[in-house]
Short mmCIF file of C-alpha atoms and ligand atoms in Angstrom, two decimals:
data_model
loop_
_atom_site.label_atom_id
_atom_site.label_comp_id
_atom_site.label_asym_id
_atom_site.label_seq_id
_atom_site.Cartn_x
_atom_site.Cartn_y
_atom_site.Cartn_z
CA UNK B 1 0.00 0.00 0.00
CA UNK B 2 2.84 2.38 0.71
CA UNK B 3 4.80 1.52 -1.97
CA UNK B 4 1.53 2.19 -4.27
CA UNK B 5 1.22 5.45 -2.35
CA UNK B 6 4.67 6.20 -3.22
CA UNK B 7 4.26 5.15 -6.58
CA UNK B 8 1.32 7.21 -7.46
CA UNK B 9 3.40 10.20 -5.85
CA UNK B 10 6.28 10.15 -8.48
CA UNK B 11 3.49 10.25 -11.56
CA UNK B 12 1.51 12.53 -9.26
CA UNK B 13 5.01 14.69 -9.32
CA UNK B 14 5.71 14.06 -12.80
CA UNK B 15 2.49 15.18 -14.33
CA UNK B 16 2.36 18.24 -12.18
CA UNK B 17 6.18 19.28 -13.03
CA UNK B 18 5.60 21.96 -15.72
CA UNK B 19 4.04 25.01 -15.67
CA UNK B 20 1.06 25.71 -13.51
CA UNK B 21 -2.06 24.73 -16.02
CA UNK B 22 -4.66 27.02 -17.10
CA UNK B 23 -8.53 26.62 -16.51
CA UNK B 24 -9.32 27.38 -20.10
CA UNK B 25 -8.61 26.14 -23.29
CA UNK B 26 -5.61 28.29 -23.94
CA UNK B 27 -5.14 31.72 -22.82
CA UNK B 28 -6.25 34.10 -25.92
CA UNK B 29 -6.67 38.24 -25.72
CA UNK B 30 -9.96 37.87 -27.59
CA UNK B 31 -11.93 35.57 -28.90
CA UNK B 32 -11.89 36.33 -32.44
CA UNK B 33 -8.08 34.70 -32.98
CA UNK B 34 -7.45 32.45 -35.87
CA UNK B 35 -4.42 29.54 -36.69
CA UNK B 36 -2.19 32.61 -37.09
CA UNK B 37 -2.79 32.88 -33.29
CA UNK B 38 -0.34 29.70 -32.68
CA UNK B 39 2.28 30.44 -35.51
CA UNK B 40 5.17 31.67 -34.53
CA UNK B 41 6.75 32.94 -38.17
CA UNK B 42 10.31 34.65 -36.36
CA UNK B 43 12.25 30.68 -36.76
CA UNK B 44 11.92 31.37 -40.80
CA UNK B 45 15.26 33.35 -40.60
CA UNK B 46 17.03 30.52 -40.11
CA UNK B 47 16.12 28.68 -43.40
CA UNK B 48 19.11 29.43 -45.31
CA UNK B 49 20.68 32.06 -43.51
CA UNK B 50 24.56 32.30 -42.40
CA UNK B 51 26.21 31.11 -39.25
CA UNK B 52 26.38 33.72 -36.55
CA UNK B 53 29.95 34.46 -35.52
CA UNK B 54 29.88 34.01 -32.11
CA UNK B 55 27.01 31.32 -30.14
CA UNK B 56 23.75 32.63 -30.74
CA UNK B 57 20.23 31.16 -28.90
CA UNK B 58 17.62 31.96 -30.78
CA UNK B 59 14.57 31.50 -28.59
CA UNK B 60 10.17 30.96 -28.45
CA UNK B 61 9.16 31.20 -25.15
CA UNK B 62 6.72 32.79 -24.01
CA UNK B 63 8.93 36.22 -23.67
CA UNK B 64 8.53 35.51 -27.89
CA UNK B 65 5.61 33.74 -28.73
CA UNK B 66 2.86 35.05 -25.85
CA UNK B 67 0.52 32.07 -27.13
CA UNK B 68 3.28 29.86 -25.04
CA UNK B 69 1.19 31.11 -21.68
CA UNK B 70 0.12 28.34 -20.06
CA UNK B 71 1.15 25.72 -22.91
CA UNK B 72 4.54 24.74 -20.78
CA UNK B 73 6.50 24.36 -23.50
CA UNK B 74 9.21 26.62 -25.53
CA UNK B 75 12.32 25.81 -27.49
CA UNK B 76 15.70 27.34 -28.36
CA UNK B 77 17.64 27.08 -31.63
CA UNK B 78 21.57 27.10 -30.15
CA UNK B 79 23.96 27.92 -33.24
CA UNK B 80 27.58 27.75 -32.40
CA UNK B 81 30.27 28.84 -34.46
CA UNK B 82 33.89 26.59 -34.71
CA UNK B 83 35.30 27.08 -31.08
CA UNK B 84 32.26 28.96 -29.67
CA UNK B 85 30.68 28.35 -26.06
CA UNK B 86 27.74 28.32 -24.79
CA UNK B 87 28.57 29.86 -20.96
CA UNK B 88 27.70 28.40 -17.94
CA UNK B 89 23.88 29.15 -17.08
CA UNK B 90 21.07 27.98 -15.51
CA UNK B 91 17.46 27.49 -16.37
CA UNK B 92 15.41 27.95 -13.06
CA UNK B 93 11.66 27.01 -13.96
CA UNK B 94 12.82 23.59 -16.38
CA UNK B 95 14.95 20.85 -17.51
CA UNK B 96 16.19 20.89 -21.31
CA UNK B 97 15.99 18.35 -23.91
CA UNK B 98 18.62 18.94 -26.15
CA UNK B 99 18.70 17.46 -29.85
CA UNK B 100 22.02 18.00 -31.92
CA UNK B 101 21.34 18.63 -35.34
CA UNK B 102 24.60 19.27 -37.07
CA UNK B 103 28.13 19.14 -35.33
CA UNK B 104 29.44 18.44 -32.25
CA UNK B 105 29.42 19.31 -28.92
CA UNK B 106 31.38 18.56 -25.59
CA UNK B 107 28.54 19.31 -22.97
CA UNK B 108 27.99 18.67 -18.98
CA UNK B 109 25.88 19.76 -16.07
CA UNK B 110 26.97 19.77 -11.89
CA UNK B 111 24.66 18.61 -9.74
CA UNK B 112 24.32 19.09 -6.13
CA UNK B 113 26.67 16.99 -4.61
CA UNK B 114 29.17 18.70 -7.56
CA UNK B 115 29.32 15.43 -9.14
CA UNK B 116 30.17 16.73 -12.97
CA UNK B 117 28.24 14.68 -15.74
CA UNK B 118 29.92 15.76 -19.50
CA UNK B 119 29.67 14.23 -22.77
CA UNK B 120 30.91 14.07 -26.35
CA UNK B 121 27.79 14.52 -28.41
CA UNK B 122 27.11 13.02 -31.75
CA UNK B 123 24.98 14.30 -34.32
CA UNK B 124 21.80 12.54 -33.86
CA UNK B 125 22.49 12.25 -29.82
CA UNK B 126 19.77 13.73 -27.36
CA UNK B 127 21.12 15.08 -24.08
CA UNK B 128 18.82 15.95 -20.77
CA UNK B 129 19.82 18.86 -18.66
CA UNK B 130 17.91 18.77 -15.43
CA UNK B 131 16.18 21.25 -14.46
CA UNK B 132 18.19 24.28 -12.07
CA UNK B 133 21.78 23.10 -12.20
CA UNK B 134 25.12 24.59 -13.81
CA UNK B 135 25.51 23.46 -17.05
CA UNK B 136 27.34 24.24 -20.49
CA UNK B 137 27.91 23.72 -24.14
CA UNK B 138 30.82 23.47 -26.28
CA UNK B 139 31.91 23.48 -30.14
CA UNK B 140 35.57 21.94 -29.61
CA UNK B 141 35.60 21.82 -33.39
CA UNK B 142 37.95 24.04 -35.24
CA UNK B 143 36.44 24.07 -38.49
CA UNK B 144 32.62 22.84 -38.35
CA UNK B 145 29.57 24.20 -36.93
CA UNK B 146 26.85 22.51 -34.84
CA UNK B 147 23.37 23.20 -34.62
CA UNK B 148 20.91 21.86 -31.85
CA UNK B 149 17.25 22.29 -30.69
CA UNK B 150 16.73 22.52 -27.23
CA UNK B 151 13.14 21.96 -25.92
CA UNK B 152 11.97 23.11 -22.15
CA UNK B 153 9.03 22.03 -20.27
CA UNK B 154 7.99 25.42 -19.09
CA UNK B 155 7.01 28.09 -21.53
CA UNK B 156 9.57 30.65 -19.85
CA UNK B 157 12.02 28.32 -18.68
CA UNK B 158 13.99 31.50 -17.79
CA UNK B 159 18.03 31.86 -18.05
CA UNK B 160 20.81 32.79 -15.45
CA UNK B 161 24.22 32.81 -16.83
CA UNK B 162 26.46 32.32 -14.08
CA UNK B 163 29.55 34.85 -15.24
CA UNK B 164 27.00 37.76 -15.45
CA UNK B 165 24.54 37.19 -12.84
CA UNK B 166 27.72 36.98 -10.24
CA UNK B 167 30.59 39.36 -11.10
CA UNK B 168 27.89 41.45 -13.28
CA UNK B 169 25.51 42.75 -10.96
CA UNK B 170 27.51 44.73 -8.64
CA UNK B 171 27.40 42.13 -5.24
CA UNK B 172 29.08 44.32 -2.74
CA UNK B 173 32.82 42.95 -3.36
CA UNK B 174 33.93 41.32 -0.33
CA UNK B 175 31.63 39.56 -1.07
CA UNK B 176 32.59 37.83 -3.63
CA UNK B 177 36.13 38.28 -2.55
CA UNK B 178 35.51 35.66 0.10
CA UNK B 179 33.04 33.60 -1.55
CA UNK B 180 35.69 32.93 -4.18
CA UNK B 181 38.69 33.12 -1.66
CA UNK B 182 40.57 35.27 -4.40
CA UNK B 183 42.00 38.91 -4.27
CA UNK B 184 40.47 42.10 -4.43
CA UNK B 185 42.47 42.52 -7.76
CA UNK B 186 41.30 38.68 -9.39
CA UNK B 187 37.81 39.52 -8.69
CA UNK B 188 37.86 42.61 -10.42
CA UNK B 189 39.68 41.45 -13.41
CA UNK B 190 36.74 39.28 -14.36
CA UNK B 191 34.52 41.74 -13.34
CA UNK B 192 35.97 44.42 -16.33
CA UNK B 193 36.17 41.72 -18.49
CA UNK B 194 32.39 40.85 -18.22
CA UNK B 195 32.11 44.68 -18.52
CA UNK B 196 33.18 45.13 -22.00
C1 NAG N 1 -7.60 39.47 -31.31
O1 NAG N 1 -6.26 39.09 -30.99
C2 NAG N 1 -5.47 38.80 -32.14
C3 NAG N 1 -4.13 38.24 -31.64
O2 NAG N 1 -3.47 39.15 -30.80
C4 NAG N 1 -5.33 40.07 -32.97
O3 NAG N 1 -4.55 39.78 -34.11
C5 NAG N 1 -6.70 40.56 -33.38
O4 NAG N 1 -6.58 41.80 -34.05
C6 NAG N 1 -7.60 40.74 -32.15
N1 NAG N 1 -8.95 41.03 -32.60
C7 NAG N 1 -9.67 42.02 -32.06
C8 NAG N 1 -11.05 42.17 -32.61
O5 NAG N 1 -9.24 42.75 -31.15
C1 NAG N 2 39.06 19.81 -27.51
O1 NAG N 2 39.76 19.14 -28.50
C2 NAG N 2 41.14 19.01 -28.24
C3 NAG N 2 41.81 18.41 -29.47
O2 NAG N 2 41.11 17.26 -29.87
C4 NAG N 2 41.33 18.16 -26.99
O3 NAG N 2 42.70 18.06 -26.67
C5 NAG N 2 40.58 18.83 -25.81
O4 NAG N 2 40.67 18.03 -24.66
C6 NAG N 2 39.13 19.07 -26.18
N1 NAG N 2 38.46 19.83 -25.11
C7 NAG N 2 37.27 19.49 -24.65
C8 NAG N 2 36.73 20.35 -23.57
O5 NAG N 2 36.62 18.56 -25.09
C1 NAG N 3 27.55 44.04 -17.55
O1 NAG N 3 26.82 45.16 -17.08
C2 NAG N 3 26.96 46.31 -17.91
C3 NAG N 3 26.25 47.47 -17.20
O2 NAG N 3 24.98 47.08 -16.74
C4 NAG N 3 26.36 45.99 -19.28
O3 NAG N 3 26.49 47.12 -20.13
C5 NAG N 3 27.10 44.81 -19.89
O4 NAG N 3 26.50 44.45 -21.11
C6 NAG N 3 27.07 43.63 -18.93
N1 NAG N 3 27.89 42.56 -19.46
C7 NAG N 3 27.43 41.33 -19.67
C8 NAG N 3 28.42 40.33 -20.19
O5 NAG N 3 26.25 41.01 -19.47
#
């Protein structure tokens, strides 16, 4: 009986892990919307067009595509030039299913007992970033290009990159002078670097 308590818990939690859901059919500003309503058109650049130079994320969410609302879904195109990154961020509000298109990438994620998980990815290879923790992506190829599709089960999964939202944001500095255990003067060099 417990164990069919506990069991009904973890699809309980798993159906109840996206975004809050809406009482209606889909959140609308009128009721006179059409198809055109639920196309999102901005993706068509990509047909065809050039590499970016440095990583670029192109992104629907909600922040995009305001049809998203209460759907609890949203995707990212990530484009990475030979050599490019992909910093270390977060998403707060969902995990990411990524799906590598073209390429290759060298990706990982911490968890919390700092245990790092990292892969070589393939094209073809889907990779899962749970939801919250530190993660990253890399192009370690000189010459080629990737491309992947990352999906999110929220519709504003939301995005903290690490470098920025800590030496970006002016925390008082000894703060972050002890929380790194560094100098005054190491702290501040990545601090005007960010600031360029
Ligand atoms: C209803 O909302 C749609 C989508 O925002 C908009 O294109 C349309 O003009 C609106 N219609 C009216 C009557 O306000
Ligand atoms: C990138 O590729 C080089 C050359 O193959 C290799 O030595 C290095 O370890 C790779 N770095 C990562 C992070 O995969
Ligand atoms: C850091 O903050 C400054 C001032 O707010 C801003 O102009 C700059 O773009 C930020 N740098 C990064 C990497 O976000």
């Amino acid at each position: 009986m417990i164990l069919n308590l506990l069991f009904m818990f973890a699809i309980f939690s798993i159906v109840t892990a996206g975004d809050p859901n809406v009482l209606i059919d889909f959140v609308a500003p009128n009721n006179t919307i059409d198809a055109n309503y639920f196309t999102f058109t901005g993706m068509r650049q990509l047909v065809g067009g050039e590499y970016p130079t440095t990583f670029r994320a192109l992104k629907v969410s909600m922040n995009e595509f305001l049809t998203l609302c209460g759907q609890s879904v949203s995707y990212a195109i990530l484009e990475f030039p030979a050599g490019s990154i992909n910093p270390v961020h977060i998403h707060p509000r969902a995990s990411e299913l990524m799906f590598l298109v073209s390429g290759s990438l060298q990706v990982g994620f911490v968890d919390t007992s700092n245990t790092l998980y990292k892969q070589s990815l393939r094209i073809g290879d889907v990779f899962v970033f749970p939801k919250g923790f530190v993660h990253f992506q890399y192009n370690n190829d000189t010459k080629e290009p990737a491309l992947a599709i990352s999906a999110f089960g929220s519709a504003n999964a939301g995005t903290q990159l690490i470098p920025t939202s800590v030496f970006n944001t002016s925390i008082f500095e000894g703060i972050l002078d002890a929380s790194f255990q560094a100098t005054r003067a190491t702290i501040r060099r990545i601090e005007d670097g960010l600031k360029e």
